[in-house]
Short mmCIF file of N, CA and C in Angstrom, two decimals:
data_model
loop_
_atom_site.label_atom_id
_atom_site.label_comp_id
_atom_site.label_asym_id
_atom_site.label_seq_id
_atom_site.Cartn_x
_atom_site.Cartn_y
_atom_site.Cartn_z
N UNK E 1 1.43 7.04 18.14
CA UNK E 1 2.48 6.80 17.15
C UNK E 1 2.53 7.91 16.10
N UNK E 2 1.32 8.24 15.46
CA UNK E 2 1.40 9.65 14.59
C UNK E 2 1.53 11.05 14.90
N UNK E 3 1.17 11.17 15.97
CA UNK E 3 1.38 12.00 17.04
C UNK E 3 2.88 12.31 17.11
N UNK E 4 3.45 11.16 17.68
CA UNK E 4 5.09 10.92 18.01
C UNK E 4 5.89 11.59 16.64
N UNK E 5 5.97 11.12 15.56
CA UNK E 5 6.22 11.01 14.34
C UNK E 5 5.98 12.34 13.70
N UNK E 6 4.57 13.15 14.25
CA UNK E 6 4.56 14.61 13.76
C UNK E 6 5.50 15.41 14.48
N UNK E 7 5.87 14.99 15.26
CA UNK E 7 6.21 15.78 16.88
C UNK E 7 7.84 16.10 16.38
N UNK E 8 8.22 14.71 16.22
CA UNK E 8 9.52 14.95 15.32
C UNK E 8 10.24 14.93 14.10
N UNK E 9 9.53 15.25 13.61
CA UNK E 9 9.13 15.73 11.91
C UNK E 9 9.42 17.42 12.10
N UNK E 10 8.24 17.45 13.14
CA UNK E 10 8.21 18.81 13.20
C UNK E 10 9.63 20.19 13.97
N UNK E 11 10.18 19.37 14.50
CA UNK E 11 11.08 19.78 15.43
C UNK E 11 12.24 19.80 14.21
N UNK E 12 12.34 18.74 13.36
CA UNK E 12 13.20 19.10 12.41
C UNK E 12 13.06 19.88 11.51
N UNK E 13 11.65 20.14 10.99
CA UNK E 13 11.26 21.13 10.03
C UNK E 13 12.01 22.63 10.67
N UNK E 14 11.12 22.90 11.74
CA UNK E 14 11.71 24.07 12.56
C UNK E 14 13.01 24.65 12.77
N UNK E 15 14.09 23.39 13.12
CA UNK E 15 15.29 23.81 12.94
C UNK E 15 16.24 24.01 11.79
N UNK E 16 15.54 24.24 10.85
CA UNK E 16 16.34 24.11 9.35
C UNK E 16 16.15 22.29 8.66
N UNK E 17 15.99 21.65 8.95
CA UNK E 17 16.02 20.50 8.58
C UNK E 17 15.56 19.40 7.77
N UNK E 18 16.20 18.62 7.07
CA UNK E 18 15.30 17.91 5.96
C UNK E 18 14.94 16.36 6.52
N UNK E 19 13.59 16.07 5.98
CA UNK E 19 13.09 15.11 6.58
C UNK E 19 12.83 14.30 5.10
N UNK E 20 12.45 13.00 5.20
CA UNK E 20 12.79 11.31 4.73
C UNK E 20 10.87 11.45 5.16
N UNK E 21 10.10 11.79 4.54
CA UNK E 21 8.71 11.49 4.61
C UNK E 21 7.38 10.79 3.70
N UNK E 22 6.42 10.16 3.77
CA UNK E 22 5.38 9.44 3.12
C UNK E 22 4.95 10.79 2.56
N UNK E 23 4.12 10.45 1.21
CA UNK E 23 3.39 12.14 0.75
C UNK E 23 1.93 10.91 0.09
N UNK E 24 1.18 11.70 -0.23
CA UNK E 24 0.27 11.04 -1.56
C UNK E 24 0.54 10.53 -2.37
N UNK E 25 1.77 10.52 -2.88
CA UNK E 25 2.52 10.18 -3.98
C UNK E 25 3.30 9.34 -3.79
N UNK E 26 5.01 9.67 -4.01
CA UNK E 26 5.78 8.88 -3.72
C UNK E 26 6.43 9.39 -2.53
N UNK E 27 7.62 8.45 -2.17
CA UNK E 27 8.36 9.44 -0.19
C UNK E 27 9.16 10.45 -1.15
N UNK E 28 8.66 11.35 -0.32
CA UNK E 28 9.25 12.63 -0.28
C UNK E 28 10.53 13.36 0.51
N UNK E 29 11.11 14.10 -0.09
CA UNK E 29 12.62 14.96 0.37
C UNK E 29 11.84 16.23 0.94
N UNK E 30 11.69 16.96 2.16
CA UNK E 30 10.79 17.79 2.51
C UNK E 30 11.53 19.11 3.54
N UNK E 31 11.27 20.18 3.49
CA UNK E 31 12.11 21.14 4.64
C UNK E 31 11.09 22.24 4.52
N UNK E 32 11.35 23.32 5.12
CA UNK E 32 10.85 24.38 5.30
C UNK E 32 10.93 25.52 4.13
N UNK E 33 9.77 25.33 3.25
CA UNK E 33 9.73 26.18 2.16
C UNK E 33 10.21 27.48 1.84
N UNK E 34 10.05 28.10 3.22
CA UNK E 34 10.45 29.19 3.21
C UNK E 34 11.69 29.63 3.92
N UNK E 35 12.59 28.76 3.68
CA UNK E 35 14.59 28.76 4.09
C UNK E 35 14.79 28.19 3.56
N UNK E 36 15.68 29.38 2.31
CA UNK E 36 17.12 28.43 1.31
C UNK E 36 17.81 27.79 1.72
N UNK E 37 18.63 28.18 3.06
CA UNK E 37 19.37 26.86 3.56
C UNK E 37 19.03 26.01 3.77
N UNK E 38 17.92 25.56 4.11
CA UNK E 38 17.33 24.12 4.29
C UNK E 38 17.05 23.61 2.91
N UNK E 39 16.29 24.30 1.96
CA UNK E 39 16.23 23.88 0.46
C UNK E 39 17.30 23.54 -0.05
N UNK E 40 18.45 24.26 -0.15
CA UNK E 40 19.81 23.67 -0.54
C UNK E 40 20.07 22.58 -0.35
N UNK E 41 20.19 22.16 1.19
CA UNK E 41 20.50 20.83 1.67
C UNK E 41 19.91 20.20 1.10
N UNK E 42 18.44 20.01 0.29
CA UNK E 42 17.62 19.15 -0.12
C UNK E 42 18.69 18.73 -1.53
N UNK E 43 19.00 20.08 -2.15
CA UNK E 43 20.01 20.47 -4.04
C UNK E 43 21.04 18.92 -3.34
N UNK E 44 21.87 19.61 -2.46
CA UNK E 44 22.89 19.29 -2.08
C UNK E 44 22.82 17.33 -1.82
N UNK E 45 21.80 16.97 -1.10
CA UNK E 45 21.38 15.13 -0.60
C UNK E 45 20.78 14.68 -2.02
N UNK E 46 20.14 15.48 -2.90
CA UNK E 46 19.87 14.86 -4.19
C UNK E 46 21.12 14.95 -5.62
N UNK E 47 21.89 16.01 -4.73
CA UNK E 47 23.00 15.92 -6.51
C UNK E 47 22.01 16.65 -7.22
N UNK E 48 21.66 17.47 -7.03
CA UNK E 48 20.74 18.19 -7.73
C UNK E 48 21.60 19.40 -7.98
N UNK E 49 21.11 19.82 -9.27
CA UNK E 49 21.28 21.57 -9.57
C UNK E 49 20.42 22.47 -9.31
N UNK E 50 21.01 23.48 -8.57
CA UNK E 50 19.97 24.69 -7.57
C UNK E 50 19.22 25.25 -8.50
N UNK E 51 19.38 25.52 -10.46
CA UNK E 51 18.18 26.08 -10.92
C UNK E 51 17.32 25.77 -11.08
N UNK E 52 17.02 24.35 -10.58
CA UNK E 52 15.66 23.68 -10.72
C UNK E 52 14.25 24.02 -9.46
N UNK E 53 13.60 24.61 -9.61
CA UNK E 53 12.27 24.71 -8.47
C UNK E 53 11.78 23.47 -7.94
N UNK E 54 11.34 23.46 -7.48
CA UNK E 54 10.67 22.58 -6.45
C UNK E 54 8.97 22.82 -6.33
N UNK E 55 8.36 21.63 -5.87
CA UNK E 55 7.42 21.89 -5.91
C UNK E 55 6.57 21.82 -3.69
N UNK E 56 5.67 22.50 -3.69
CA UNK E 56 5.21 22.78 -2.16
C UNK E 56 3.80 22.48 -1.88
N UNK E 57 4.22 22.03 -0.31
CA UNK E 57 2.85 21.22 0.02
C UNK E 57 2.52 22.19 0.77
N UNK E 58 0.71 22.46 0.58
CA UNK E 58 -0.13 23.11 1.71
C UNK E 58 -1.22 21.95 1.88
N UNK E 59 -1.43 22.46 3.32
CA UNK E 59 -2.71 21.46 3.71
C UNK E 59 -4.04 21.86 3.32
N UNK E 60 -4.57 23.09 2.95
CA UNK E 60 -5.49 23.96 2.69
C UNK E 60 -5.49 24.99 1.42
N UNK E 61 -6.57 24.93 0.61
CA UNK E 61 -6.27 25.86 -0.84
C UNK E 61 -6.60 27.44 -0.46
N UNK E 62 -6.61 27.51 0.83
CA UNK E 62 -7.27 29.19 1.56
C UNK E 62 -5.86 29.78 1.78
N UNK E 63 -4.53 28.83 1.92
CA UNK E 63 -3.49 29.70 1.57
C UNK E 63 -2.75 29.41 0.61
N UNK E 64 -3.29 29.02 -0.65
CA UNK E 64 -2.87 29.75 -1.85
C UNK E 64 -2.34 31.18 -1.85
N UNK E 65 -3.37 31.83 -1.50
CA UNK E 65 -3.03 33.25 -1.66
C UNK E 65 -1.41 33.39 -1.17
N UNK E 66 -1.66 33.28 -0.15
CA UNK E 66 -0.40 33.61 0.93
C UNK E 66 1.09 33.84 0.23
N UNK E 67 0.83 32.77 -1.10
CA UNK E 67 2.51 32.44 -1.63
C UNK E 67 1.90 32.81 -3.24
N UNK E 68 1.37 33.35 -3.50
CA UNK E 68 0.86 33.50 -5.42
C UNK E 68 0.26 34.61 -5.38
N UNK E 69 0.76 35.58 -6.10
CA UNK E 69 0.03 36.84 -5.97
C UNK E 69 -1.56 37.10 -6.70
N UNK E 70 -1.59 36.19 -7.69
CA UNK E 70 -3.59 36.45 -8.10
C UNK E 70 -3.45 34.78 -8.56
N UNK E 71 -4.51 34.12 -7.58
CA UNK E 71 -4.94 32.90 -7.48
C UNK E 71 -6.29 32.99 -8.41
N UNK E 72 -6.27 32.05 -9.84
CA UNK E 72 -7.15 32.26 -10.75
C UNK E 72 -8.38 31.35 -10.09
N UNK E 73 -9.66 31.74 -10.10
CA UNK E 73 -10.40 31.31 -9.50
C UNK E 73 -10.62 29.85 -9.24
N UNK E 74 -10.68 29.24 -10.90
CA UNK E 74 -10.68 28.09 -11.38
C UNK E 74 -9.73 27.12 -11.05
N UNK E 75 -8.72 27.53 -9.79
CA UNK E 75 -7.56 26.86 -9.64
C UNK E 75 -8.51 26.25 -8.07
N UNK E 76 -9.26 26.76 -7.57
CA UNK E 76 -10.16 26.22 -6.21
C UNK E 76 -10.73 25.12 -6.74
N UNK E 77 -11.62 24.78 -7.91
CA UNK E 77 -12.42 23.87 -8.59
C UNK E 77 -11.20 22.96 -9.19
N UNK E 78 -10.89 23.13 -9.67
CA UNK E 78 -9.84 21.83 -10.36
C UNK E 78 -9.15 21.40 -8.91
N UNK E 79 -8.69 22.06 -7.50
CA UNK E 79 -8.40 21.01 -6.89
C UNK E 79 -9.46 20.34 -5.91
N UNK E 80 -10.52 20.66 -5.94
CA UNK E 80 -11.45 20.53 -5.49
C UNK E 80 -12.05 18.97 -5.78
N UNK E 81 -12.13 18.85 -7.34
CA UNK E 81 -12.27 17.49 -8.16
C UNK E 81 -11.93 17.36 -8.51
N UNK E 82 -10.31 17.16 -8.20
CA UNK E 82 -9.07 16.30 -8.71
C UNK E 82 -9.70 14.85 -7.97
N UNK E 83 -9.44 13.83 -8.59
CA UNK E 83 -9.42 12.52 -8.35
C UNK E 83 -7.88 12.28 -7.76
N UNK E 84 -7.17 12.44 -8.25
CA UNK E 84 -5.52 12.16 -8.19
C UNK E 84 -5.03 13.71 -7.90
N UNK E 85 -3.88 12.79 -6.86
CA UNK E 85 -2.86 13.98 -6.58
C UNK E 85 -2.79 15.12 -7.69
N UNK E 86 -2.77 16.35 -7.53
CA UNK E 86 -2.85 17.14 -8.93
C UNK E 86 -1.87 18.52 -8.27
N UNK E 87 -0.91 19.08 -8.84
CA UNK E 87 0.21 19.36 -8.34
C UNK E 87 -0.08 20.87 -9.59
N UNK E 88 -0.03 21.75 -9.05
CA UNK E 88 -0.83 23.44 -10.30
C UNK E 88 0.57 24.55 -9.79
N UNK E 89 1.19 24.51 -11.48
CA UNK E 89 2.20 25.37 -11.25
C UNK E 89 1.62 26.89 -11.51
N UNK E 90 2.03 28.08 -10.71
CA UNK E 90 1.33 29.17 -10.62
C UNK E 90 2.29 30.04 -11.02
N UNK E 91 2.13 31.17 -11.36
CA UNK E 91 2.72 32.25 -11.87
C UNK E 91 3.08 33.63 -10.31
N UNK E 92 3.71 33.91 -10.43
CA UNK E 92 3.78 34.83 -9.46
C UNK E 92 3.70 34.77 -7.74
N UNK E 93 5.01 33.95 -7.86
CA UNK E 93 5.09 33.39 -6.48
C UNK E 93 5.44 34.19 -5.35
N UNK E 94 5.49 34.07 -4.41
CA UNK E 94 5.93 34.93 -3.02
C UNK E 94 5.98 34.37 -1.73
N UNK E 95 6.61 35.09 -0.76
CA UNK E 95 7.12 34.31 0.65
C UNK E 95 7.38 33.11 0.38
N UNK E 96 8.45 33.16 -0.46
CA UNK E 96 9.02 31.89 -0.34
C UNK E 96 10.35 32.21 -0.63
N UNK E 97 11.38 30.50 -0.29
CA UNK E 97 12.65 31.00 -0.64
C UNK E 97 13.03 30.94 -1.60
N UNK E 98 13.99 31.67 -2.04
CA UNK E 98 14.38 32.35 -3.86
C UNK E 98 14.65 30.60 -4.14
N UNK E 99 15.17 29.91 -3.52
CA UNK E 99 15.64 28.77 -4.60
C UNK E 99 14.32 28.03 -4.63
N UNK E 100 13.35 28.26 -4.02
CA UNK E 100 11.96 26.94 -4.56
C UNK E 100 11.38 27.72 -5.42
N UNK E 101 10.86 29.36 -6.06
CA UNK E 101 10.84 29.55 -7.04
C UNK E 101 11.87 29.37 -8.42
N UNK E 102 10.39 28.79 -9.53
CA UNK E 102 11.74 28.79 -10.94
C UNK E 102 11.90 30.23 -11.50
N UNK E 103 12.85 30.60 -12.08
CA UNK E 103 13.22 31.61 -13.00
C UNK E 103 11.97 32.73 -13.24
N UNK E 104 11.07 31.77 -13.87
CA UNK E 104 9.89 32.59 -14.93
C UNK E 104 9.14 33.69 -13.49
N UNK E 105 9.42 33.00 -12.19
CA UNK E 105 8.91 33.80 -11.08
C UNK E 105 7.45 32.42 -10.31
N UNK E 106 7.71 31.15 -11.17
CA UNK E 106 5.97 30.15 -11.16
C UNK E 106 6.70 29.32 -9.85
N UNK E 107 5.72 28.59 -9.29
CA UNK E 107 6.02 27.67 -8.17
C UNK E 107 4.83 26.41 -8.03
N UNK E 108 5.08 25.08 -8.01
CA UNK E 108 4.16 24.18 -8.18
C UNK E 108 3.64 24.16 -6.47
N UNK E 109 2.44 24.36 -6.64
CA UNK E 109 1.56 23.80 -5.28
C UNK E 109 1.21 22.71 -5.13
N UNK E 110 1.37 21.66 -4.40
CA UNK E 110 0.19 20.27 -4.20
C UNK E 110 -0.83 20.80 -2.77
N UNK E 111 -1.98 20.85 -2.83
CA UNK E 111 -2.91 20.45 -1.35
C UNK E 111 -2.98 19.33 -1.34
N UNK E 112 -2.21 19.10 -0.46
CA UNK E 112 -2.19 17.53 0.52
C UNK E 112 -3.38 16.74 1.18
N UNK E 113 -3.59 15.70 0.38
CA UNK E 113 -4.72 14.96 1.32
C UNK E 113 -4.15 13.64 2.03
N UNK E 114 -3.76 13.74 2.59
CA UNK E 114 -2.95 12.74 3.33
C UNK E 114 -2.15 12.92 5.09
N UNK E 115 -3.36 12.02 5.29
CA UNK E 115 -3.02 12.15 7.20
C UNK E 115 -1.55 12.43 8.01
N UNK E 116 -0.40 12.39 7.27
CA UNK E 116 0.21 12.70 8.26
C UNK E 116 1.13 14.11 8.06
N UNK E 117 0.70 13.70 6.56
CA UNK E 117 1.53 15.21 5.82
C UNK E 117 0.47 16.45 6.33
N UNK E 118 -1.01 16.07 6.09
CA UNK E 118 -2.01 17.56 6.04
C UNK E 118 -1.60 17.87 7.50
N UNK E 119 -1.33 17.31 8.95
CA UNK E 119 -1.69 17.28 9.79
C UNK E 119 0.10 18.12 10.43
N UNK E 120 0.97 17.18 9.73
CA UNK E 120 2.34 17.95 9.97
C UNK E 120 2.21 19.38 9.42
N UNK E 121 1.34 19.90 8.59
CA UNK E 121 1.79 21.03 7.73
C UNK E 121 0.80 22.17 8.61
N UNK E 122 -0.04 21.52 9.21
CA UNK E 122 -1.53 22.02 10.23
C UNK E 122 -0.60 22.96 11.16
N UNK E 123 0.51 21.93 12.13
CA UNK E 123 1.16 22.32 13.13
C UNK E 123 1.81 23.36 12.57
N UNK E 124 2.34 22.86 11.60
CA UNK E 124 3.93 23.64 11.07
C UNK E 124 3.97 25.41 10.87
N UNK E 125 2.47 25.55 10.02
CA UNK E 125 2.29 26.31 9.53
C UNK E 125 2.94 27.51 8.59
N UNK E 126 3.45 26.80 7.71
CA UNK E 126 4.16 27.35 6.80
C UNK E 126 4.23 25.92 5.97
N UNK E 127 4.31 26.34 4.69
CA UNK E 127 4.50 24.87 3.60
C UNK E 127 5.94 24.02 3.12
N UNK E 128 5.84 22.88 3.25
CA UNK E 128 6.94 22.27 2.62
C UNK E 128 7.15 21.96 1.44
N UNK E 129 8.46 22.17 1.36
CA UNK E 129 8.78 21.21 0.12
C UNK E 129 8.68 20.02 -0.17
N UNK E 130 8.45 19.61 -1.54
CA UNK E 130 8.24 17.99 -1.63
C UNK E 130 8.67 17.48 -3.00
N UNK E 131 9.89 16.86 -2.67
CA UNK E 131 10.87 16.39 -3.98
C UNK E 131 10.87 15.00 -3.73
N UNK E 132 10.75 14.20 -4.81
CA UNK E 132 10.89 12.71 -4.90
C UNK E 132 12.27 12.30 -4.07
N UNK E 133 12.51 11.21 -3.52
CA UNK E 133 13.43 10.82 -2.32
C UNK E 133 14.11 9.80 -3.57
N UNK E 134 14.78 10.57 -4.07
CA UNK E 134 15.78 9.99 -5.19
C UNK E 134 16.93 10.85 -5.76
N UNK E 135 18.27 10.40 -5.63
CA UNK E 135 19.36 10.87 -6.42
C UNK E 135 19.45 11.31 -7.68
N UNK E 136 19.56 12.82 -7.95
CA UNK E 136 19.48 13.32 -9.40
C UNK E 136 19.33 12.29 -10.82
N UNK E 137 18.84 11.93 -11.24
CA UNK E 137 18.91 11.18 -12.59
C UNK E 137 18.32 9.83 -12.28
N UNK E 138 18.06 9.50 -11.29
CA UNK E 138 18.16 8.01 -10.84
C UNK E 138 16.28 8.22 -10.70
N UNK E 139 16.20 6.76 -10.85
CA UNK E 139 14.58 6.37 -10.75
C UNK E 139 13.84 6.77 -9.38
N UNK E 140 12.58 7.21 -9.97
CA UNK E 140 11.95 7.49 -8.35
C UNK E 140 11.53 5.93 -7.79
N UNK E 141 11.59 5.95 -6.28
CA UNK E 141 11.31 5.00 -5.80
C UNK E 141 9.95 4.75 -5.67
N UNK E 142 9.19 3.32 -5.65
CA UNK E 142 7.98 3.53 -5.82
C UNK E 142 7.84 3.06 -4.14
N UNK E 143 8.33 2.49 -3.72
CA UNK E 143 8.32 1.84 -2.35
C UNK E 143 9.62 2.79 -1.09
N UNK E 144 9.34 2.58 0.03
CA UNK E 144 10.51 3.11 1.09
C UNK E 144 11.45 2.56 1.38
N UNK E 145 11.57 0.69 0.84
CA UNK E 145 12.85 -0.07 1.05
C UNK E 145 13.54 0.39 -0.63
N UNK E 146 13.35 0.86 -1.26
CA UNK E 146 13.61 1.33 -2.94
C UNK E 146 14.50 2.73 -2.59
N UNK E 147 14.63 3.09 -1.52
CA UNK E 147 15.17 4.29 -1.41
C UNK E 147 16.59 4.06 -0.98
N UNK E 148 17.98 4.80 -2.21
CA UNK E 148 18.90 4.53 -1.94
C UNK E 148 19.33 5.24 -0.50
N UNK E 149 19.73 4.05 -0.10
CA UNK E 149 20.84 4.11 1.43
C UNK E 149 21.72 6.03 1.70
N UNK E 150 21.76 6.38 0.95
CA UNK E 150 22.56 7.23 0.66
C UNK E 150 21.68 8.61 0.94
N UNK E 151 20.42 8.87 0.45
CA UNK E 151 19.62 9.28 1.01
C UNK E 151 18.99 9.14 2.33
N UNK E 152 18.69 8.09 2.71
CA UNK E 152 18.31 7.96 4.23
C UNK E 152 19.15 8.12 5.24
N UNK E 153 20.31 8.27 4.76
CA UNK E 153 21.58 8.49 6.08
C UNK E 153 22.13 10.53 6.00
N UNK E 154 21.71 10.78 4.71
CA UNK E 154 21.99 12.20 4.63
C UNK E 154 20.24 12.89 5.13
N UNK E 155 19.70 12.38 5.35
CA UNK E 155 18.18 13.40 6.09
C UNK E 155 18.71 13.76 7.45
N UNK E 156 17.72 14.61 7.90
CA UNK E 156 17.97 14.83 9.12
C UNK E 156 17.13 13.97 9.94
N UNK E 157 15.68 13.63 9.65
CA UNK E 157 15.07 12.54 10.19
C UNK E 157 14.00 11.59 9.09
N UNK E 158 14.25 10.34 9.44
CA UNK E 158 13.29 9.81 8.32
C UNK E 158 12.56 9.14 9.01
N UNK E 159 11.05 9.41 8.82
CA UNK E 159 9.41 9.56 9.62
C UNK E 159 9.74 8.01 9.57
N UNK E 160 8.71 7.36 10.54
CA UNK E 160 8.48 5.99 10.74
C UNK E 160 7.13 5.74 10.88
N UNK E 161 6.80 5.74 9.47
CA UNK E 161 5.18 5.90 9.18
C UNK E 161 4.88 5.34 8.11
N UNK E 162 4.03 4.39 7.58
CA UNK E 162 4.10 3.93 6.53
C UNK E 162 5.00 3.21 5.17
N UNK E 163 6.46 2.99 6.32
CA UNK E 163 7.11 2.33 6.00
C UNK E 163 6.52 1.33 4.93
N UNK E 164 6.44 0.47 5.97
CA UNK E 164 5.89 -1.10 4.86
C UNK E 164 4.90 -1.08 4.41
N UNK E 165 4.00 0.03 3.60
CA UNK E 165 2.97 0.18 3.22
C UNK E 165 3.42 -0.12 1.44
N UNK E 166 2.23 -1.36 1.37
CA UNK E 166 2.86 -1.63 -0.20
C UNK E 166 1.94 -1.21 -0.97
N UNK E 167 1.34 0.12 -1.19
CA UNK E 167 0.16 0.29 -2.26
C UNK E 167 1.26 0.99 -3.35
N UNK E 168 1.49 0.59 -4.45
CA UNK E 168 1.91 1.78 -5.42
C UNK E 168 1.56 2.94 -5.59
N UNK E 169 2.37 4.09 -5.52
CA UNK E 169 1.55 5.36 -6.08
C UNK E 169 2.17 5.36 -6.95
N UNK E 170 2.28 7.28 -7.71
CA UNK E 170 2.93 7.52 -8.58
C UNK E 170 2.67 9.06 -8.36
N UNK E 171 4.00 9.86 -9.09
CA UNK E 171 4.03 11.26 -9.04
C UNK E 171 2.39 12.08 -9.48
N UNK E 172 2.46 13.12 -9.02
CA UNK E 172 0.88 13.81 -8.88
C UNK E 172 0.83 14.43 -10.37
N UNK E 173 -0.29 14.75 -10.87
CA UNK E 173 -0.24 15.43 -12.11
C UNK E 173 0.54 16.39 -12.04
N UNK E 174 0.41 17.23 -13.45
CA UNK E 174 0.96 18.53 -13.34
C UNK E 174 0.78 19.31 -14.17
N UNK E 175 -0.02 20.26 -13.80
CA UNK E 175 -0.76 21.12 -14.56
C UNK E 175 -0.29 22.91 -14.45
N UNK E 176 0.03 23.72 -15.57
CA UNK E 176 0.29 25.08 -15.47
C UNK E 176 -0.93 25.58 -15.40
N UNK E 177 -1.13 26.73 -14.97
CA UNK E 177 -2.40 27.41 -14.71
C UNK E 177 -2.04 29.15 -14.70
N UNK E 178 -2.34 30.02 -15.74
CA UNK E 178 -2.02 31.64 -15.67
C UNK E 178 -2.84 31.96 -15.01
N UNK E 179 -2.46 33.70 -14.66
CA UNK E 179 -3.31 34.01 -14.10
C UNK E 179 -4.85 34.58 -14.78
N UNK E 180 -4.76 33.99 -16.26
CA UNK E 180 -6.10 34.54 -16.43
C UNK E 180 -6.87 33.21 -16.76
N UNK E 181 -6.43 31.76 -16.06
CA UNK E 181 -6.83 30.94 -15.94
C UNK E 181 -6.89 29.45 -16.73
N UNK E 182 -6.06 29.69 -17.89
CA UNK E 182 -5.78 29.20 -19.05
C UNK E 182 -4.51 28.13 -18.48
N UNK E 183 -5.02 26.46 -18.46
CA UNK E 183 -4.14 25.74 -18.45
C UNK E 183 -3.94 25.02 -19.45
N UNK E 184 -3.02 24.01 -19.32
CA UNK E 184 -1.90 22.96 -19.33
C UNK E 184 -1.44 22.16 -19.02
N UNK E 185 -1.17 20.61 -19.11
CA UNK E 185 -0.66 19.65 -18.79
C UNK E 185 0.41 19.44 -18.90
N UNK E 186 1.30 19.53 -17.86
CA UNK E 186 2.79 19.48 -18.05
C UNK E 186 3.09 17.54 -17.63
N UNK E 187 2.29 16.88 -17.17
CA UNK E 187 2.69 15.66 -16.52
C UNK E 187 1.25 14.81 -15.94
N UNK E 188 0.54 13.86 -16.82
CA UNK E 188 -0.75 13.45 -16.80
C UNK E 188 -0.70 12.55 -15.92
#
């Protein structure tokens, strides 16, 4: 069944496509980090405005590097013993697409601990995006039956995984971090 579910998750990621997925947090709006057209579509199903960044899932903090040009050391240890989802906006982003960086040039990372996301992102290899599965202005959903109709019919596929799973979460911290290591709490 998870297997199944990565399989076509993944096939949509690949082709440009936005997926209806479970995260650590809350369900997530998700595509291929690195294609604006697919990010758009995300602007576009949320009523969203394109100057806003986004924040990206890796399964592993060894490719940090890959997308942040000087990864401050101290950014390995804080996710290391994070208790809670903890989501580290970075300065000096790269290989990625112009619309998931913000302005200043920063991009929020989450490392994913969560079986179906770490394991989709394993295959994928390249990182997703991960935006709350909610209409611009409107409340995040804390549950997957909470998710307006309107969204689940504009994805390209929405995972069948943890549907009826009733544990509450809530959005991941959010912490700035320079590169000379000096953070910030943007969201506790």
């Amino acid at each position: 069944m998870l297997k199944t579910e990565i399989d076509k998750a993944l096939t949509v990621l690949k082709n440009g496509g936005v997926i209806l997925y479970p995260t650590d947090t809350v369900w997530g709006l998700g595509c291929d980090a690195t294609n604006e057209a697919a990010v758009e579509k995300i602007n576009t199903i949320k009523g969203r405005s394109s100057d806003k960044s986004f924040i990206i899932l890796l399964d592993n903090d060894s490719k940090i590097q890959s997308y942040i040009n000087e990864v401050p050391e101290v950014a390995y240890d804080l996710i290391e013993y994070a208790e809670h989802p903890l989501t580290i906006i970075f300065s000096g982003a790269k290989n990625l697409a112009k619309n998931v960086i913000n302005a200043d040039g920063s991009v929020g990372i989450r490392v994913i601990r969560h079986d179906f996301v770490q394991q989709l992102l394993q295959r994928f290899r390249k990182p997703i995006v991960s935006t709350s599965a909610n209409l611009s202005g409107q409340p995040t959903p804390v549950f997957f039956d909470e998710i307006d109709e309107e969204i689940k019919t504009a994805v390209d596929y929405v995972v069948d995984w943890e549907q009826e799973l009733r544990i509450k979460k809530k959005p991941s911290t959010i912490m700035k971090l320079s590169p000379s290591g000096q953070f910030s709490f943007i969201r506790k």
